[in-house]
């Protein structure tokens, strides 16, 4: 209680600024929203400037790795080679590939081809060919800070249908991003993503989604793309999370490969696409940290 009254006390966010100059008005807005029944973020997921500086450095590496990968995704390359490339580039920049050994994940990157939805295992035996679509999901740990983003690549000459799925999935992300508005709930973003996918005749994977990120690989909140607008956790300034919908050309149902308990496929064998960006909520709106 004393803490609350003491406006000159240091802020809880670790900024070393006084509470009144830092998060006092933030706290007032958040408690008002909580009283209205909104789910509000725990303080531990609100990043301060120093943490954001570290997260930005990590993101810079992650972006660079994906930029370099993009030059190599052509017919004939194996996903195993993409894994090696990501590993070499990341460690070469003094960072650690976050997927490696994460909950037992055995590779440095996820490569998900065609009807693979996510968490695909790179392999020297998976050789990309004309017409494939692939998601390369890259995550980096740098000085203890986490970054995470993924991109789709079309291999050689792809069908117009596959190209459209890839393009619309990217559009979904930016439709969602427009709704990343401070002090509004996450569902506003989710609904925008889902609407755009459904309008194009696609479906949105329900079981897997995005997540808070930065101080850990996966933090609160779980970011769904199938919850309605007006629901879900309030997006508060200082929160960092991913927008990474998985969009299927056919039905939304997926299954996990029982041989490894990781690789996820569409149940009906239809193509699936995913893009992932990392977003910071600001007092003014949002900022894309990683793509
Ligand atoms: N980059 C994936 C994500 O977006 C990470 C999956 S967990 C891993 O959450 F172990 F496969 F890396
Ligand atoms: Co992610």
CSV table of C-alpha atoms and ligand atoms in Angstrom, one decimal:
chain,number,residue,atom,x,y,z
A,1,UNK,CA,0.0,0.0,0.0
A,2,UNK,CA,2.8,2.4,1.0
A,3,UNK,CA,4.4,1.6,-2.4
A,4,UNK,CA,1.3,2.8,-4.2
A,5,UNK,CA,1.1,6.1,-2.3
A,6,UNK,CA,4.8,6.8,-2.8
A,7,UNK,CA,4.9,8.4,-6.2
A,8,UNK,CA,8.6,9.1,-5.9
A,9,UNK,CA,9.4,5.4,-5.4
A,10,UNK,CA,11.2,3.6,-8.3
A,11,UNK,CA,8.9,2.1,-10.8
A,12,UNK,CA,8.1,-1.7,-10.7
A,13,UNK,CA,9.3,-2.1,-14.3
A,14,UNK,CA,12.9,-1.7,-13.4
A,15,UNK,CA,13.4,1.5,-15.4
A,16,UNK,CA,14.9,3.3,-12.4
A,17,UNK,CA,12.5,6.2,-13.1
A,18,UNK,CA,10.1,7.3,-10.4
A,19,UNK,CA,6.8,5.5,-10.5
A,20,UNK,CA,4.9,8.7,-11.2
A,21,UNK,CA,7.0,9.4,-14.2
A,22,UNK,CA,6.8,5.8,-15.5
A,23,UNK,CA,4.0,3.4,-15.1
A,24,UNK,CA,1.5,5.2,-12.8
A,25,UNK,CA,-0.9,6.3,-15.5
A,26,UNK,CA,-0.5,2.9,-17.2
A,27,UNK,CA,-1.5,1.2,-13.9
A,28,UNK,CA,-4.5,3.4,-13.6
A,29,UNK,CA,-5.7,2.5,-17.1
A,30,UNK,CA,-5.1,-1.2,-16.6
A,31,UNK,CA,-7.0,-1.3,-13.3
A,32,UNK,CA,-9.9,0.5,-14.9
A,33,UNK,CA,-10.0,-2.1,-17.7
A,34,UNK,CA,-9.7,-4.9,-15.1
A,35,UNK,CA,-12.8,-3.5,-13.3
A,36,UNK,CA,-14.6,-3.6,-16.6
A,37,UNK,CA,-13.9,-7.3,-16.8
A,38,UNK,CA,-11.0,-7.4,-19.3
A,39,UNK,CA,-8.2,-9.9,-18.8
A,40,UNK,CA,-5.1,-7.8,-18.1
A,41,UNK,CA,-1.4,-8.7,-18.5
A,42,UNK,CA,0.8,-9.7,-15.6
A,43,UNK,CA,3.6,-7.1,-14.9
A,44,UNK,CA,6.3,-9.6,-15.7
A,45,UNK,CA,5.5,-9.5,-19.4
A,46,UNK,CA,5.8,-5.7,-19.6
A,47,UNK,CA,9.2,-4.8,-21.0
A,48,UNK,CA,11.3,-1.8,-20.0
A,49,UNK,CA,13.6,0.2,-22.3
A,50,UNK,CA,16.7,-1.8,-21.3
A,51,UNK,CA,15.0,-5.1,-22.1
A,52,UNK,CA,13.7,-3.8,-25.4
A,53,UNK,CA,17.2,-2.7,-26.3
A,54,UNK,CA,18.4,-6.3,-25.9
A,55,UNK,CA,15.3,-7.8,-27.6
A,56,UNK,CA,15.9,-5.4,-30.6
A,57,UNK,CA,19.5,-6.7,-30.9
A,58,UNK,CA,18.3,-10.2,-30.9
A,59,UNK,CA,15.7,-9.4,-33.6
A,60,UNK,CA,18.4,-7.8,-35.8
A,61,UNK,CA,20.2,-11.1,-35.9
A,62,UNK,CA,17.0,-13.1,-36.6
A,63,UNK,CA,16.1,-10.8,-39.5
A,64,UNK,CA,19.6,-11.0,-40.9
A,65,UNK,CA,19.5,-14.8,-40.8
A,66,UNK,CA,16.1,-14.9,-42.6
A,67,UNK,CA,17.4,-12.4,-45.2
A,68,UNK,CA,20.3,-14.6,-45.9
A,69,UNK,CA,18.2,-17.8,-46.0
A,70,UNK,CA,15.9,-16.1,-48.5
A,71,UNK,CA,18.7,-16.0,-51.1
A,72,UNK,CA,19.2,-19.8,-50.9
A,73,UNK,CA,15.7,-21.2,-51.1
A,74,UNK,CA,15.7,-22.5,-54.7
A,75,UNK,CA,14.9,-25.9,-56.2
A,76,UNK,CA,17.6,-28.5,-55.2
A,77,UNK,CA,18.5,-27.2,-51.8
A,78,UNK,CA,17.6,-29.6,-48.9
A,79,UNK,CA,16.0,-28.4,-45.7
A,80,UNK,CA,18.9,-29.9,-43.9
A,81,UNK,CA,21.2,-27.4,-45.7
A,82,UNK,CA,18.8,-24.6,-44.5
A,83,UNK,CA,19.3,-25.9,-41.0
A,84,UNK,CA,23.1,-25.8,-41.3
A,85,UNK,CA,22.9,-22.3,-42.8
A,86,UNK,CA,20.8,-21.0,-40.0
A,87,UNK,CA,23.0,-22.6,-37.4
A,88,UNK,CA,26.2,-21.2,-38.9
A,89,UNK,CA,24.8,-17.7,-39.4
A,90,UNK,CA,23.3,-17.5,-35.9
A,91,UNK,CA,26.3,-18.8,-34.1
A,92,UNK,CA,28.6,-16.7,-36.3
A,93,UNK,CA,26.9,-13.6,-35.0
A,94,UNK,CA,27.5,-14.7,-31.4
A,95,UNK,CA,23.9,-15.9,-30.9
A,96,UNK,CA,22.2,-19.2,-30.2
A,97,UNK,CA,19.4,-20.8,-32.3
A,98,UNK,CA,16.5,-20.9,-29.8
A,99,UNK,CA,14.8,-24.1,-31.2
A,100,UNK,CA,17.9,-26.3,-30.7
A,101,UNK,CA,17.1,-28.5,-27.7
A,102,UNK,CA,14.1,-26.5,-26.8
A,103,UNK,CA,11.8,-29.1,-25.1
A,104,UNK,CA,13.9,-31.6,-27.0
A,105,UNK,CA,13.6,-30.1,-30.4
A,106,UNK,CA,16.6,-31.5,-32.3
A,107,UNK,CA,17.3,-28.8,-34.9
A,108,UNK,CA,18.2,-25.1,-35.1
A,109,UNK,CA,15.2,-24.1,-37.2
A,110,UNK,CA,11.8,-25.4,-38.2
A,111,UNK,CA,11.2,-26.0,-41.9
A,112,UNK,CA,7.6,-26.8,-42.8
A,113,UNK,CA,6.9,-27.8,-46.4
A,114,UNK,CA,3.5,-27.9,-48.2
A,115,UNK,CA,0.9,-29.7,-46.0
A,116,UNK,CA,3.3,-29.4,-43.0
A,117,UNK,CA,1.7,-26.8,-40.7
A,118,UNK,CA,4.7,-26.1,-38.4
A,119,UNK,CA,7.6,-27.6,-36.4
A,120,UNK,CA,8.9,-29.4,-39.5
A,121,UNK,CA,12.2,-31.2,-39.0
A,122,UNK,CA,14.9,-30.1,-41.5
A,123,UNK,CA,16.5,-33.1,-43.3
A,124,UNK,CA,19.1,-33.7,-46.0
A,125,UNK,CA,16.5,-36.0,-47.6
A,126,UNK,CA,13.9,-33.3,-48.0
A,127,UNK,CA,15.0,-31.6,-51.2
A,128,UNK,CA,13.0,-28.6,-52.3
A,129,UNK,CA,11.5,-28.8,-55.8
A,130,UNK,CA,9.6,-26.6,-58.2
A,131,UNK,CA,6.1,-25.8,-56.8
A,132,UNK,CA,6.8,-26.3,-53.1
A,133,UNK,CA,6.0,-23.8,-50.5
A,134,UNK,CA,8.0,-23.7,-47.3
A,135,UNK,CA,7.9,-21.9,-44.0
A,136,UNK,CA,11.3,-21.2,-42.4
A,137,UNK,CA,10.8,-20.4,-38.7
A,138,UNK,CA,13.8,-18.8,-37.1
A,139,UNK,CA,14.4,-17.9,-33.5
A,140,UNK,CA,17.4,-16.4,-31.8
A,141,UNK,CA,18.8,-16.0,-28.3
A,142,UNK,CA,21.2,-13.1,-27.9
A,143,UNK,CA,22.6,-12.1,-24.5
A,144,UNK,CA,19.6,-13.9,-23.0
A,145,UNK,CA,17.0,-12.1,-25.2
A,146,UNK,CA,14.7,-14.0,-27.5
A,147,UNK,CA,13.5,-13.1,-31.0
A,148,UNK,CA,11.2,-15.2,-33.2
A,149,UNK,CA,9.9,-14.7,-36.8
A,150,UNK,CA,9.2,-16.8,-39.8
A,151,UNK,CA,8.6,-16.3,-43.5
A,152,UNK,CA,7.2,-18.3,-46.4
A,153,UNK,CA,9.1,-19.0,-49.6
A,154,UNK,CA,7.8,-20.3,-52.9
A,155,UNK,CA,10.2,-22.6,-54.6
A,156,UNK,CA,10.7,-22.2,-58.4
A,157,UNK,CA,7.4,-22.0,-60.3
A,158,UNK,CA,4.4,-22.5,-58.0
A,159,UNK,CA,0.7,-22.8,-58.8
A,160,UNK,CA,-1.4,-19.7,-58.7
A,161,UNK,CA,-3.4,-21.3,-55.9
A,162,UNK,CA,-0.4,-21.9,-53.7
A,163,UNK,CA,1.0,-18.4,-54.4
A,164,UNK,CA,-2.4,-16.9,-53.3
A,165,UNK,CA,-2.4,-18.9,-50.1
A,166,UNK,CA,1.1,-17.6,-49.3
A,167,UNK,CA,0.2,-14.0,-50.2
A,168,UNK,CA,-3.1,-14.0,-48.3
A,169,UNK,CA,-1.5,-15.4,-45.2
A,170,UNK,CA,0.9,-12.5,-45.2
A,171,UNK,CA,-1.9,-10.1,-45.7
A,172,UNK,CA,-3.7,-11.7,-42.6
A,173,UNK,CA,-0.7,-10.7,-40.5
A,174,UNK,CA,-0.9,-7.0,-41.5
A,175,UNK,CA,-4.7,-6.9,-41.1
A,176,UNK,CA,-4.1,-8.1,-37.6
A,177,UNK,CA,-1.3,-5.7,-37.0
A,178,UNK,CA,-3.7,-2.8,-37.8
A,179,UNK,CA,-5.7,-3.9,-34.7
A,180,UNK,CA,-2.8,-3.9,-32.4
A,181,UNK,CA,-4.0,-0.9,-30.5
A,182,UNK,CA,-2.9,-0.1,-27.0
A,183,UNK,CA,-5.4,-0.9,-24.2
A,184,UNK,CA,-7.6,-2.9,-26.7
A,185,UNK,CA,-8.0,-6.7,-26.3
A,186,UNK,CA,-6.1,-9.2,-28.4
A,187,UNK,CA,-9.3,-10.6,-29.9
A,188,UNK,CA,-9.6,-7.5,-32.1
A,189,UNK,CA,-6.3,-8.6,-33.8
A,190,UNK,CA,-7.4,-12.2,-33.9
A,191,UNK,CA,-10.8,-11.5,-35.5
A,192,UNK,CA,-9.1,-9.3,-38.2
A,193,UNK,CA,-6.7,-12.2,-39.1
A,194,UNK,CA,-9.5,-14.7,-39.2
A,195,UNK,CA,-11.9,-12.6,-41.2
A,196,UNK,CA,-9.3,-12.1,-43.9
A,197,UNK,CA,-8.5,-15.8,-44.1
A,198,UNK,CA,-12.1,-16.9,-44.2
A,199,UNK,CA,-13.1,-14.3,-46.8
A,200,UNK,CA,-10.5,-15.8,-49.1
A,201,UNK,CA,-11.9,-19.3,-48.6
A,202,UNK,CA,-9.3,-20.5,-46.1
A,203,UNK,CA,-9.3,-21.8,-42.5
A,204,UNK,CA,-7.3,-20.9,-39.5
A,205,UNK,CA,-5.6,-23.5,-37.3
A,206,UNK,CA,-7.1,-23.4,-33.8
A,207,UNK,CA,-4.8,-25.4,-31.6
A,208,UNK,CA,-1.5,-23.6,-32.2
A,209,UNK,CA,-0.9,-19.9,-32.1
A,210,UNK,CA,1.4,-17.1,-31.2
A,211,UNK,CA,2.9,-16.1,-27.8
A,212,UNK,CA,4.5,-13.5,-25.8
A,213,UNK,CA,8.3,-13.4,-26.3
A,214,UNK,CA,11.5,-11.5,-25.4
A,215,UNK,CA,12.7,-12.6,-21.9
A,216,UNK,CA,11.7,-16.2,-22.6
A,217,UNK,CA,10.9,-18.1,-25.8
A,218,UNK,CA,7.3,-18.5,-25.0
A,219,UNK,CA,5.6,-16.2,-22.5
A,220,UNK,CA,2.0,-15.2,-21.8
A,221,UNK,CA,-0.3,-14.6,-23.5
A,222,UNK,CA,-1.2,-17.5,-25.8
A,223,UNK,CA,-2.1,-15.7,-29.1
A,224,UNK,CA,-5.1,-17.3,-30.8
A,225,UNK,CA,-6.5,-16.2,-34.1
A,226,UNK,CA,-9.9,-17.7,-33.6
A,227,UNK,CA,-11.2,-15.7,-30.6
A,228,UNK,CA,-13.7,-13.0,-31.2
A,229,UNK,CA,-13.0,-9.2,-31.1
A,230,UNK,CA,-13.5,-7.7,-27.8
A,231,UNK,CA,-12.2,-10.7,-25.9
A,232,UNK,CA,-8.7,-11.9,-24.8
A,233,UNK,CA,-5.9,-10.1,-22.9
A,234,UNK,CA,-5.6,-6.4,-23.1
A,235,UNK,CA,-2.7,-5.3,-25.3
A,236,UNK,CA,-0.7,-3.1,-23.0
A,237,UNK,CA,2.3,-0.9,-24.0
A,238,UNK,CA,5.5,-2.8,-23.3
A,239,UNK,CA,4.0,-6.2,-24.3
A,240,UNK,CA,5.8,-8.1,-27.0
A,241,UNK,CA,4.1,-10.9,-28.8
A,242,UNK,CA,4.0,-12.8,-32.1
A,243,UNK,CA,1.4,-12.7,-34.8
A,244,UNK,CA,1.9,-16.1,-36.6
A,245,UNK,CA,-1.3,-17.5,-37.9
A,246,UNK,CA,-1.3,-20.9,-39.7
A,247,UNK,CA,-3.7,-20.7,-42.6
A,248,UNK,CA,-4.9,-23.9,-44.4
A,249,UNK,CA,-6.3,-24.1,-47.9
A,250,UNK,CA,-8.7,-26.8,-46.7
A,251,UNK,CA,-10.0,-27.7,-43.3
A,252,UNK,CA,-8.5,-26.3,-40.1
A,253,UNK,CA,-7.9,-29.7,-38.5
A,254,UNK,CA,-4.3,-30.8,-37.9
A,255,UNK,CA,-2.4,-33.7,-36.4
A,256,UNK,CA,1.0,-34.3,-34.8
A,257,UNK,CA,3.3,-36.9,-36.3
A,258,UNK,CA,3.4,-39.6,-33.6
A,259,UNK,CA,6.8,-40.7,-34.7
A,260,UNK,CA,8.4,-37.6,-33.3
A,261,UNK,CA,5.6,-35.7,-31.4
A,262,UNK,CA,6.6,-32.5,-33.2
A,263,UNK,CA,5.8,-32.2,-36.8
A,264,UNK,CA,2.3,-30.9,-37.5
A,265,UNK,CA,0.4,-31.6,-40.7
A,266,UNK,CA,-3.0,-30.7,-42.1
A,267,UNK,CA,-5.5,-33.6,-41.5
A,268,UNK,CA,-6.8,-33.3,-45.1
A,269,UNK,CA,-3.4,-33.0,-46.7
A,270,UNK,CA,-4.2,-29.5,-48.0
A,271,UNK,CA,-1.5,-26.8,-48.1
A,272,UNK,CA,-0.8,-24.7,-45.1
A,273,UNK,CA,1.0,-21.4,-44.9
A,274,UNK,CA,2.4,-19.3,-42.0
A,275,UNK,CA,4.2,-16.0,-41.5
A,276,UNK,CA,5.4,-14.7,-38.2
A,277,UNK,CA,6.2,-11.2,-37.0
A,278,UNK,CA,7.1,-10.0,-33.5
A,279,UNK,CA,5.2,-6.9,-32.4
A,280,UNK,CA,5.8,-4.4,-29.6
A,281,UNK,CA,2.7,-2.6,-28.2
A,282,UNK,CA,3.5,1.1,-27.7
A,283,UNK,CA,1.5,4.0,-26.2
A,284,UNK,CA,1.0,5.3,-29.7
A,285,UNK,CA,0.2,2.0,-31.5
A,286,UNK,CA,2.7,-0.7,-32.3
A,287,UNK,CA,6.1,-1.4,-33.7
A,288,UNK,CA,7.2,-4.5,-35.7
A,289,UNK,CA,10.4,-5.7,-34.1
A,290,UNK,CA,11.1,-8.8,-36.2
A,291,UNK,CA,9.8,-10.2,-39.4
B,1,LIG,N1,9.4,-20.6,-33.7
B,1,LIG,C1,8.4,-21.4,-33.2
B,1,LIG,C2,7.3,-20.5,-32.6
B,1,LIG,O1,6.9,-19.7,-33.3
B,1,LIG,C3,9.0,-22.3,-32.2
B,1,LIG,C4,8.5,-23.6,-32.1
B,1,LIG,S1,9.2,-24.5,-30.8
B,1,LIG,C5,10.6,-25.3,-31.5
B,1,LIG,O2,6.8,-20.6,-31.5
B,1,LIG,F1,11.1,-26.0,-30.6
B,1,LIG,F2,10.2,-26.0,-32.5
B,1,LIG,F3,11.4,-24.3,-31.9
B,2,LIG,CO1,6.7,-18.0,-32.5
